[in-house]
Structures are given as structure tokens and as C-alpha cells.
């Protein structure tokens, strides 16, 4: 059987060890950036600036907005996937307030 051949190959065991996580989670565990939108930040011009900023840092990480007042999560489209960096996060927090940006 092919399975036994794979197991006897050096390195086969290591590959098998990695597979349970992958079968449960189609991709590598995906990080996302959560951006808290406080009531005072719910301004169209502010959100437009935020989106502009996100587009200046294209990357692999999805961005999710959390509207504090409505307790509502809004996942942004793939156009707003970003490359997280301390600079980007500090710019976002300058716009939206301290502690509003989390990556998890």
C-alpha cells in the first residue's frame, strides 16, 4: 500500500504529524487584523482615509472592522488585505485611537 511506503520513507512521519492541523484548517492559520471603530470614529471621511492607508500597505493579511457601538464585525474585501507593520498600526491608531488595532 502507498501509505506504508510513505511511512517508511525518512521524513514521512514528520509530514504525517503536520497533517491533522491542515485537514481541520484549509490554509495555514490565518491571521487577521481587527480594527475597532469607536463611535467617534464612525465618520465617512475617516473610514475613507483608513481604507486609503490600508491600500498603501498591500499584503496577505485580511482586515476586519469591529464597530463598537453596533457590536458588528465587518470583514473588508481582499482589496484591503495588508502587510502588518508597526508603522502602519501606529498610523491607524493615530487615526482611530490607542489600542484600536489588534492582530490575531
JSON list of C-alpha atoms in Angstrom, two decimals:
[
{"chain": "A", "resi": 1, "resn": "UNK", "atom": "CA", "xyz": [0.00, 0.00, 0.00]},
{"chain": "A", "resi": 2, "resn": "UNK", "atom": "CA", "xyz": [1.14, 3.55, -0.71]},
{"chain": "A", "resi": 3, "resn": "UNK", "atom": "CA", "xyz": [0.50, 4.57, 2.90]},
{"chain": "A", "resi": 4, "resn": "UNK", "atom": "CA", "xyz": [3.03, 2.14, 4.35]},
{"chain": "A", "resi": 5, "resn": "UNK", "atom": "CA", "xyz": [5.61, 3.15, 1.73]},
{"chain": "A", "resi": 6, "resn": "UNK", "atom": "CA", "xyz": [5.19, 6.80, 2.74]},
{"chain": "A", "resi": 7, "resn": "UNK", "atom": "CA", "xyz": [5.54, 5.95, 6.43]},
{"chain": "A", "resi": 8, "resn": "UNK", "atom": "CA", "xyz": [8.78, 4.04, 5.88]},
{"chain": "A", "resi": 9, "resn": "UNK", "atom": "CA", "xyz": [10.35, 6.89, 3.90]},
{"chain": "A", "resi": 10, "resn": "UNK", "atom": "CA", "xyz": [12.51, 9.15, 6.06]},
{"chain": "A", "resi": 11, "resn": "UNK", "atom": "CA", "xyz": [10.58, 12.34, 6.69]},
{"chain": "A", "resi": 12, "resn": "UNK", "atom": "CA", "xyz": [7.26, 10.59, 6.11]},
{"chain": "A", "resi": 13, "resn": "UNK", "atom": "CA", "xyz": [6.48, 10.67, 9.82]},
{"chain": "A", "resi": 14, "resn": "UNK", "atom": "CA", "xyz": [7.11, 14.41, 10.02]},
{"chain": "A", "resi": 15, "resn": "UNK", "atom": "CA", "xyz": [4.70, 15.08, 7.16]},
{"chain": "A", "resi": 16, "resn": "UNK", "atom": "CA", "xyz": [2.04, 12.94, 8.81]},
{"chain": "A", "resi": 17, "resn": "UNK", "atom": "CA", "xyz": [2.48, 14.82, 12.07]},
{"chain": "A", "resi": 18, "resn": "UNK", "atom": "CA", "xyz": [1.69, 18.11, 10.32]},
{"chain": "A", "resi": 19, "resn": "UNK", "atom": "CA", "xyz": [-1.43, 16.89, 8.58]},
{"chain": "A", "resi": 20, "resn": "UNK", "atom": "CA", "xyz": [-4.10, 16.79, 11.33]},
{"chain": "A", "resi": 21, "resn": "UNK", "atom": "CA", "xyz": [-3.97, 20.58, 11.72]},
{"chain": "A", "resi": 22, "resn": "UNK", "atom": "CA", "xyz": [-4.16, 21.09, 7.97]},
{"chain": "A", "resi": 23, "resn": "UNK", "atom": "CA", "xyz": [-7.22, 18.90, 7.50]},
{"chain": "A", "resi": 24, "resn": "UNK", "atom": "CA", "xyz": [-9.09, 20.97, 10.09]},
{"chain": "A", "resi": 25, "resn": "UNK", "atom": "CA", "xyz": [-7.91, 24.31, 8.72]},
{"chain": "A", "resi": 26, "resn": "UNK", "atom": "CA", "xyz": [-7.71, 24.58, 4.93]},
{"chain": "A", "resi": 27, "resn": "UNK", "atom": "CA", "xyz": [-4.96, 27.22, 4.99]},
{"chain": "A", "resi": 28, "resn": "UNK", "atom": "CA", "xyz": [-2.23, 27.96, 7.44]},
{"chain": "A", "resi": 29, "resn": "UNK", "atom": "CA", "xyz": [-3.91, 29.53, 10.46]},
{"chain": "A", "resi": 30, "resn": "UNK", "atom": "CA", "xyz": [-4.76, 32.87, 9.01]},
{"chain": "A", "resi": 31, "resn": "UNK", "atom": "CA", "xyz": [-4.01, 35.97, 10.97]},
{"chain": "A", "resi": 32, "resn": "UNK", "atom": "CA", "xyz": [-6.40, 38.84, 10.70]},
{"chain": "A", "resi": 33, "resn": "UNK", "atom": "CA", "xyz": [-6.15, 42.44, 11.74]},
{"chain": "A", "resi": 34, "resn": "UNK", "atom": "CA", "xyz": [-9.08, 43.61, 13.85]},
{"chain": "A", "resi": 35, "resn": "UNK", "atom": "CA", "xyz": [-9.71, 47.34, 13.79]},
{"chain": "A", "resi": 36, "resn": "UNK", "atom": "CA", "xyz": [-12.02, 48.72, 16.43]},
{"chain": "A", "resi": 37, "resn": "UNK", "atom": "CA", "xyz": [-14.19, 51.56, 15.17]},
{"chain": "A", "resi": 38, "resn": "UNK", "atom": "CA", "xyz": [-15.29, 53.55, 18.22]},
{"chain": "A", "resi": 39, "resn": "UNK", "atom": "CA", "xyz": [-18.48, 55.64, 17.91]},
{"chain": "A", "resi": 40, "resn": "UNK", "atom": "CA", "xyz": [-16.44, 58.84, 17.48]},
{"chain": "A", "resi": 41, "resn": "UNK", "atom": "CA", "xyz": [-14.57, 57.24, 14.58]},
{"chain": "A", "resi": 42, "resn": "UNK", "atom": "CA", "xyz": [-17.66, 56.35, 12.57]},
{"chain": "A", "resi": 43, "resn": "UNK", "atom": "CA", "xyz": [-17.12, 59.17, 10.12]},
{"chain": "A", "resi": 44, "resn": "UNK", "atom": "CA", "xyz": [-17.18, 58.52, 6.38]},
{"chain": "A", "resi": 45, "resn": "UNK", "atom": "CA", "xyz": [-14.11, 60.69, 5.77]},
{"chain": "A", "resi": 46, "resn": "UNK", "atom": "CA", "xyz": [-12.16, 58.89, 8.50]},
{"chain": "A", "resi": 47, "resn": "UNK", "atom": "CA", "xyz": [-13.06, 55.46, 7.13]},
{"chain": "A", "resi": 48, "resn": "UNK", "atom": "CA", "xyz": [-12.13, 56.64, 3.63]},
{"chain": "A", "resi": 49, "resn": "UNK", "atom": "CA", "xyz": [-8.71, 57.68, 4.95]},
{"chain": "A", "resi": 50, "resn": "UNK", "atom": "CA", "xyz": [-8.34, 54.36, 6.74]},
{"chain": "A", "resi": 51, "resn": "UNK", "atom": "CA", "xyz": [-9.11, 52.42, 3.56]},
{"chain": "A", "resi": 52, "resn": "UNK", "atom": "CA", "xyz": [-6.67, 54.56, 1.62]},
{"chain": "A", "resi": 53, "resn": "UNK", "atom": "CA", "xyz": [-4.00, 53.83, 4.22]},
{"chain": "A", "resi": 54, "resn": "UNK", "atom": "CA", "xyz": [-4.72, 50.09, 4.03]},
{"chain": "A", "resi": 55, "resn": "UNK", "atom": "CA", "xyz": [-4.33, 50.14, 0.27]},
{"chain": "A", "resi": 56, "resn": "UNK", "atom": "CA", "xyz": [-0.89, 51.72, 0.64]},
{"chain": "A", "resi": 57, "resn": "UNK", "atom": "CA", "xyz": [0.25, 48.60, 2.54]},
{"chain": "A", "resi": 58, "resn": "UNK", "atom": "CA", "xyz": [-0.91, 45.68, 0.40]},
{"chain": "A", "resi": 59, "resn": "UNK", "atom": "CA", "xyz": [-0.16, 42.23, 1.80]},
{"chain": "A", "resi": 60, "resn": "UNK", "atom": "CA", "xyz": [-1.59, 38.86, 2.78]},
{"chain": "A", "resi": 61, "resn": "UNK", "atom": "CA", "xyz": [-3.50, 39.68, 5.97]},
{"chain": "A", "resi": 62, "resn": "UNK", "atom": "CA", "xyz": [-7.27, 40.23, 5.95]},
{"chain": "A", "resi": 63, "resn": "UNK", "atom": "CA", "xyz": [-8.68, 43.27, 7.72]},
{"chain": "A", "resi": 64, "resn": "UNK", "atom": "CA", "xyz": [-11.82, 43.13, 9.87]},
{"chain": "A", "resi": 65, "resn": "UNK", "atom": "CA", "xyz": [-13.57, 46.21, 11.23]},
{"chain": "A", "resi": 66, "resn": "UNK", "atom": "CA", "xyz": [-15.34, 45.95, 14.56]},
{"chain": "A", "resi": 67, "resn": "UNK", "atom": "CA", "xyz": [-18.00, 48.61, 15.06]},
{"chain": "A", "resi": 68, "resn": "UNK", "atom": "CA", "xyz": [-18.08, 49.06, 18.81]},
{"chain": "A", "resi": 69, "resn": "UNK", "atom": "CA", "xyz": [-21.48, 50.71, 19.00]},
{"chain": "A", "resi": 70, "resn": "UNK", "atom": "CA", "xyz": [-23.34, 48.12, 16.92]},
{"chain": "A", "resi": 71, "resn": "UNK", "atom": "CA", "xyz": [-21.11, 45.23, 18.11]},
{"chain": "A", "resi": 72, "resn": "UNK", "atom": "CA", "xyz": [-20.82, 44.38, 14.44]},
{"chain": "A", "resi": 73, "resn": "UNK", "atom": "CA", "xyz": [-17.90, 42.76, 12.62]},
{"chain": "A", "resi": 74, "resn": "UNK", "atom": "CA", "xyz": [-17.30, 43.74, 9.01]},
{"chain": "A", "resi": 75, "resn": "UNK", "atom": "CA", "xyz": [-14.69, 41.84, 7.01]},
{"chain": "A", "resi": 76, "resn": "UNK", "atom": "CA", "xyz": [-13.20, 44.05, 4.32]},
{"chain": "A", "resi": 77, "resn": "UNK", "atom": "CA", "xyz": [-12.74, 42.71, 0.81]},
{"chain": "A", "resi": 78, "resn": "UNK", "atom": "CA", "xyz": [-9.43, 41.30, -0.44]},
{"chain": "A", "resi": 79, "resn": "UNK", "atom": "CA", "xyz": [-8.62, 44.76, -1.81]},
{"chain": "A", "resi": 80, "resn": "UNK", "atom": "CA", "xyz": [-7.84, 45.73, 1.77]},
{"chain": "A", "resi": 81, "resn": "UNK", "atom": "CA", "xyz": [-5.53, 42.88, 2.68]},
{"chain": "A", "resi": 82, "resn": "UNK", "atom": "CA", "xyz": [-2.47, 44.39, 4.32]},
{"chain": "A", "resi": 83, "resn": "UNK", "atom": "CA", "xyz": [1.10, 43.80, 5.28]},
{"chain": "A", "resi": 84, "resn": "UNK", "atom": "CA", "xyz": [1.11, 44.50, 9.03]},
{"chain": "A", "resi": 85, "resn": "UNK", "atom": "CA", "xyz": [3.91, 46.69, 10.32]},
{"chain": "A", "resi": 86, "resn": "UNK", "atom": "CA", "xyz": [4.45, 48.81, 13.44]},
{"chain": "A", "resi": 87, "resn": "UNK", "atom": "CA", "xyz": [4.36, 51.93, 11.23]},
{"chain": "A", "resi": 88, "resn": "UNK", "atom": "CA", "xyz": [1.02, 51.01, 9.71]},
{"chain": "A", "resi": 89, "resn": "UNK", "atom": "CA", "xyz": [-0.51, 50.14, 13.08]},
{"chain": "A", "resi": 90, "resn": "UNK", "atom": "CA", "xyz": [0.68, 53.37, 14.67]},
{"chain": "A", "resi": 91, "resn": "UNK", "atom": "CA", "xyz": [-0.77, 55.36, 11.74]},
{"chain": "A", "resi": 92, "resn": "UNK", "atom": "CA", "xyz": [-4.07, 53.52, 12.17]},
{"chain": "A", "resi": 93, "resn": "UNK", "atom": "CA", "xyz": [-4.09, 54.18, 15.91]},
{"chain": "A", "resi": 94, "resn": "UNK", "atom": "CA", "xyz": [-3.35, 57.86, 15.33]},
{"chain": "A", "resi": 95, "resn": "UNK", "atom": "CA", "xyz": [-6.48, 57.93, 13.20]},
{"chain": "A", "resi": 96, "resn": "UNK", "atom": "CA", "xyz": [-8.74, 55.77, 15.36]},
{"chain": "A", "resi": 97, "resn": "UNK", "atom": "CA", "xyz": [-7.31, 55.91, 18.87]},
{"chain": "A", "resi": 98, "resn": "UNK", "atom": "CA", "xyz": [-4.87, 53.97, 21.04]},
{"chain": "A", "resi": 99, "resn": "UNK", "atom": "CA", "xyz": [-5.36, 50.24, 21.30]},
{"chain": "A", "resi": 100, "resn": "UNK", "atom": "CA", "xyz": [-7.83, 50.01, 18.44]},
{"chain": "A", "resi": 101, "resn": "UNK", "atom": "CA", "xyz": [-5.71, 47.72, 16.24]},
{"chain": "A", "resi": 102, "resn": "UNK", "atom": "CA", "xyz": [-5.13, 44.05, 17.11]},
{"chain": "A", "resi": 103, "resn": "UNK", "atom": "CA", "xyz": [-3.67, 41.22, 15.11]},
{"chain": "A", "resi": 104, "resn": "UNK", "atom": "CA", "xyz": [-4.76, 37.72, 15.99]}
]
